PDB file of C-alpha atoms in Angstrom:
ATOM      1  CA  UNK A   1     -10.833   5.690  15.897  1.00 48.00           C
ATOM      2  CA  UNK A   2      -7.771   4.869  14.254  1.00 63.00           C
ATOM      3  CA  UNK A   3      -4.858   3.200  16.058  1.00 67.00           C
ATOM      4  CA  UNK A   4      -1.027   2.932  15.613  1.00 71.00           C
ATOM      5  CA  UNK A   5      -0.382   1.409  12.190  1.00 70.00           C
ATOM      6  CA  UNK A   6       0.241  -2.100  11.483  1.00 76.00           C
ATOM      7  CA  UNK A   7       4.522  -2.547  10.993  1.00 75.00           C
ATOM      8  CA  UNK A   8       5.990  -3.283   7.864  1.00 77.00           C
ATOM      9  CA  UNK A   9       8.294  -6.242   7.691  1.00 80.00           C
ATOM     10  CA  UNK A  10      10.753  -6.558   4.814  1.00 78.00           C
ATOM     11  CA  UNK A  11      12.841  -9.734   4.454  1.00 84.00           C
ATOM     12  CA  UNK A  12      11.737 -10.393   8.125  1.00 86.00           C
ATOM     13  CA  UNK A  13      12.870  -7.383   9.771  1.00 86.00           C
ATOM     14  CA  UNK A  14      10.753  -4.538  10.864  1.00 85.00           C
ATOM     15  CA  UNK A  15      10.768  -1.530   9.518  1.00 80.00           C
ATOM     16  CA  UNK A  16      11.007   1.776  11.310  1.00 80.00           C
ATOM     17  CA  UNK A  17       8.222   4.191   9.838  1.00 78.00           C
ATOM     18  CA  UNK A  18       9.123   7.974   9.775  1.00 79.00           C
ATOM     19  CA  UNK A  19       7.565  10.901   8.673  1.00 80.00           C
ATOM     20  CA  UNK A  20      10.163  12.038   6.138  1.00 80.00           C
ATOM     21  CA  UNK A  21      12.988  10.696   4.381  1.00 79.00           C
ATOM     22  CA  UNK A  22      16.234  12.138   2.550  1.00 79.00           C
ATOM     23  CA  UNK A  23      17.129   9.753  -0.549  1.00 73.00           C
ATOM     24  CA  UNK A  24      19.433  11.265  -3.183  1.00 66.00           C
ATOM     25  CA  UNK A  25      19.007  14.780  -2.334  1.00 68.00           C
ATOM     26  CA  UNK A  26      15.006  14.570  -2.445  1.00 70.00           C
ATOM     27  CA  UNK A  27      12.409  14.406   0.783  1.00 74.00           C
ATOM     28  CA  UNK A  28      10.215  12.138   0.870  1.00 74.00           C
ATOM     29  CA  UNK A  29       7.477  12.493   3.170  1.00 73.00           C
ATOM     30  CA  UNK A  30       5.226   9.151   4.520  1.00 70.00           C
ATOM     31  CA  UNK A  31       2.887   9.810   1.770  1.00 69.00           C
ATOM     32  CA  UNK A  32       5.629   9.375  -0.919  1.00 68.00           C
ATOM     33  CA  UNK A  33       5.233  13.191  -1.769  1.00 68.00           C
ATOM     34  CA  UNK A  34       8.198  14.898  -3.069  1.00 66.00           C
ATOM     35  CA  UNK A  35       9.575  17.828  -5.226  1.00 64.00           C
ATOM     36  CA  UNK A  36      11.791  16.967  -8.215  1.00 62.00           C
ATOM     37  CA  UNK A  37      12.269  20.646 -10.021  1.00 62.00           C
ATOM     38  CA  UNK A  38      15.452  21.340  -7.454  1.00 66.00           C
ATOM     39  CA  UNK A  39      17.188  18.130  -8.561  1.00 69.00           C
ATOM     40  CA  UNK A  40      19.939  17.361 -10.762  1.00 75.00           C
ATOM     41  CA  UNK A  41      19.722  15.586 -14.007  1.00 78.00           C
ATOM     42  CA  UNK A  42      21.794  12.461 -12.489  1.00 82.00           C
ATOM     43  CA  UNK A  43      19.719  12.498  -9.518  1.00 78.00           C
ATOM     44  CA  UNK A  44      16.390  12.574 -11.532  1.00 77.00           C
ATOM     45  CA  UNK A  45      17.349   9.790 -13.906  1.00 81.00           C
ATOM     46  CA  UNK A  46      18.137   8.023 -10.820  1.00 83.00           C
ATOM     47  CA  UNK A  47      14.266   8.528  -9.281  1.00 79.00           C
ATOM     48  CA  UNK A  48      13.060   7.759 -13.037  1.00 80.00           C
ATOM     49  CA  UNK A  49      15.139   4.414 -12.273  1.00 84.00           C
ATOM     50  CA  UNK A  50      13.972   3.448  -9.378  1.00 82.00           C
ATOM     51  CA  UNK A  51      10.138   4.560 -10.690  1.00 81.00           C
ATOM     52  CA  UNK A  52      10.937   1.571 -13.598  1.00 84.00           C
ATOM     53  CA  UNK A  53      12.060  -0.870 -10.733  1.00 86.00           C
ATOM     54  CA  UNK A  54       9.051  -0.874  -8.797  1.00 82.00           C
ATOM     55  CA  UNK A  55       6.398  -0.748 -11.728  1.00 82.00           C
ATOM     56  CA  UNK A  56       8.673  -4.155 -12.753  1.00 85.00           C
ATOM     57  CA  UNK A  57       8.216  -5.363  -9.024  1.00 84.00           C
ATOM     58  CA  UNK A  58       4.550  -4.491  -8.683  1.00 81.00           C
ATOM     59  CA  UNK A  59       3.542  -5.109 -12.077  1.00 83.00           C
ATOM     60  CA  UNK A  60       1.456  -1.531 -12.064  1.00 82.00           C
ATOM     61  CA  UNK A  61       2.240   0.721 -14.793  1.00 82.00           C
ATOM     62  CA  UNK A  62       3.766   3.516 -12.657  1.00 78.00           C
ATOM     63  CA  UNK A  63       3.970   7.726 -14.765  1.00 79.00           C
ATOM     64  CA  UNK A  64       7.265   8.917 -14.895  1.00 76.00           C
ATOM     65  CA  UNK A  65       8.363  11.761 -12.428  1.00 72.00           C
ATOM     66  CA  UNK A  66       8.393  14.185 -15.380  1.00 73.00           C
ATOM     67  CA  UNK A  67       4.896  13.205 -16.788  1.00 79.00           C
ATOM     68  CA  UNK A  68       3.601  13.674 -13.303  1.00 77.00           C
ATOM     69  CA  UNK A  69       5.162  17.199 -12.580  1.00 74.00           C
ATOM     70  CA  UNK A  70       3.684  18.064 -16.022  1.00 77.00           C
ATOM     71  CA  UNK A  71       0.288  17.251 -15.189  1.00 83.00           C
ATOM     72  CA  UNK A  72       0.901  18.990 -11.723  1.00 80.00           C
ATOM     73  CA  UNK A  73       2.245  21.909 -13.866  1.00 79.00           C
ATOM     74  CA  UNK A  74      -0.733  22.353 -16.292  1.00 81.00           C
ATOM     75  CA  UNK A  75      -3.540  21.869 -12.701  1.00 85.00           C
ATOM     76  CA  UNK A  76      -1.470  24.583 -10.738  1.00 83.00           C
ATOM     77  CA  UNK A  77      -1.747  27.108 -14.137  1.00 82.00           C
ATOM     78  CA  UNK A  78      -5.477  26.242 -14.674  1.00 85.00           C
ATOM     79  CA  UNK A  79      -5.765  27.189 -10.879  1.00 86.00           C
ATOM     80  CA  UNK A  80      -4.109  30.102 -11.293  1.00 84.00           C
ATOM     81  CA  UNK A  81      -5.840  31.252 -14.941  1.00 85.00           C
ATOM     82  CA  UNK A  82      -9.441  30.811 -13.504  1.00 87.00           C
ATOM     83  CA  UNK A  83      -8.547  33.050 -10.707  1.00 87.00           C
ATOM     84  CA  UNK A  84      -8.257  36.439 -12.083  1.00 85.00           C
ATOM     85  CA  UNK A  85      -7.572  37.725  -8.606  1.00 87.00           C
ATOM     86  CA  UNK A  86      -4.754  35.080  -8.303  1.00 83.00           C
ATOM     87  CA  UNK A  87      -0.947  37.305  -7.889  1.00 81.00           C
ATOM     88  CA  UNK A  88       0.273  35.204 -10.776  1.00 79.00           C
ATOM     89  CA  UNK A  89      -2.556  35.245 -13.045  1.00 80.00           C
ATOM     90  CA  UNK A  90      -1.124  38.261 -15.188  1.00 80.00           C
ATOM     91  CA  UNK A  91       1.389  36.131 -15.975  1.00 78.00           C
ATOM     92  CA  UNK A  92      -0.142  34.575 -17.795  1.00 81.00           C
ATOM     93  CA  UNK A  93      -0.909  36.073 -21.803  1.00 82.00           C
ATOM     94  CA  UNK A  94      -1.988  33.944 -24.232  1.00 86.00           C
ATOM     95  CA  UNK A  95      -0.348  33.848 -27.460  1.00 88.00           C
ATOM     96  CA  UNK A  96      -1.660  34.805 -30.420  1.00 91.00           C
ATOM     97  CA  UNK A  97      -2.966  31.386 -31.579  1.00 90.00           C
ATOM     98  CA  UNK A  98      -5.079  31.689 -28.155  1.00 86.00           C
ATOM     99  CA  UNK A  99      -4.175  27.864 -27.145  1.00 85.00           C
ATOM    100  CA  UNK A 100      -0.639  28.488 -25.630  1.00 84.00           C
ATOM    101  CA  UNK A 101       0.566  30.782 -23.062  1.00 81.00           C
ATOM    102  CA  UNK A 102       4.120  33.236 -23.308  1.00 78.00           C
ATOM    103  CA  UNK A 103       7.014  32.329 -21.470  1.00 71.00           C
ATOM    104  CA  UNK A 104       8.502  35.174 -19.360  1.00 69.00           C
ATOM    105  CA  UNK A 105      12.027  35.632 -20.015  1.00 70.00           C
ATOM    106  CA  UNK A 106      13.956  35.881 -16.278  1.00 68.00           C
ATOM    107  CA  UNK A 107      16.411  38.557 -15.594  1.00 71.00           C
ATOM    108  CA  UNK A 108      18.357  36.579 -12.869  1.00 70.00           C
ATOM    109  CA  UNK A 109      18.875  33.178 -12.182  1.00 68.00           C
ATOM    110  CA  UNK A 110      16.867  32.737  -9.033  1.00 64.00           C
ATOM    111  CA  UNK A 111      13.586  32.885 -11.184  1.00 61.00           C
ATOM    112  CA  UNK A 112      14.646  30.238 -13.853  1.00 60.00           C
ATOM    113  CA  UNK A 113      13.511  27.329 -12.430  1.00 59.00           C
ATOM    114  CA  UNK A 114      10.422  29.088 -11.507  1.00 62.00           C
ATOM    115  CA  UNK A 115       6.783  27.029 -11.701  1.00 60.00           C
ATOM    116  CA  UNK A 116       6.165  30.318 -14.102  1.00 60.00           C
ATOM    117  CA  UNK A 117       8.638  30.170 -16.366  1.00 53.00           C
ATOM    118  CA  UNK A 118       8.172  25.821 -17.291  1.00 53.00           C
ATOM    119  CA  UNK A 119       6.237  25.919 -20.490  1.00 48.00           C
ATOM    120  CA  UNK A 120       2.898  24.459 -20.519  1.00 44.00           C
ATOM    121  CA  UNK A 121       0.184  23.481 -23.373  1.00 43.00           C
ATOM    122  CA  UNK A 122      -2.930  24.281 -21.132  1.00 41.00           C
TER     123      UNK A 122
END
């Protein structure tokens, strides 16, 4: 059985845990999940900063935000392509060269940031 977590102290002081936090615009939940496709260019150079910081402080090669939505990206298509009775997955036409997909060209602005419309390689 699991029991209340142990509390993290930083510089001496205790540190509240919560289940989500607001930092530049993004949530974070307690799992350090987040969504970066809604955020500003300023505010992802910023995360990308603060990515660089901690692989410095922990000495772990940490992936950039973009290099892990991209991999995200490419597992969410392959989800999609191997289920042909997926909604999206007529979407998706491969090109002529049969290794890369079409991009679908929006008519409004609400679909251009779209998971769809983000070209992928897979």
């Amino acid at each position: 059985m699991k029991g209340e977590p142990k509390p993290s102290i930083i510089h001496g002081e205790e540190v509240q845990l919560v289940d989500t936090y607001k930092y530049l615009g993004t949530v974070f939940d307690n799992q350090l999940k987040f969504h970066t496709e809604s955020l500003s260019v300023k505010d992802r150079n910023s995360l990308n900063n603060i990515v660089k910081i901690c692989s410095k402080i922990t000495g772990i090669q940490l992936k950039s935000l973009s290099s892990l939505w991209n991999k995200h990206a490419v597992q969410k298509a392959t989800c999609i392509i191997s289920q042909p009775d997926h909604v999206l997955s007529e979407e998706f036409t491969l090109m002529p060269s049969g290794r890369r997909y079409y991009s679908i060209r929006p008519r409004t602005m609400r679909y251009s940031h779209s998971f769809i419309l983000q070209p992928s390689g897979c």
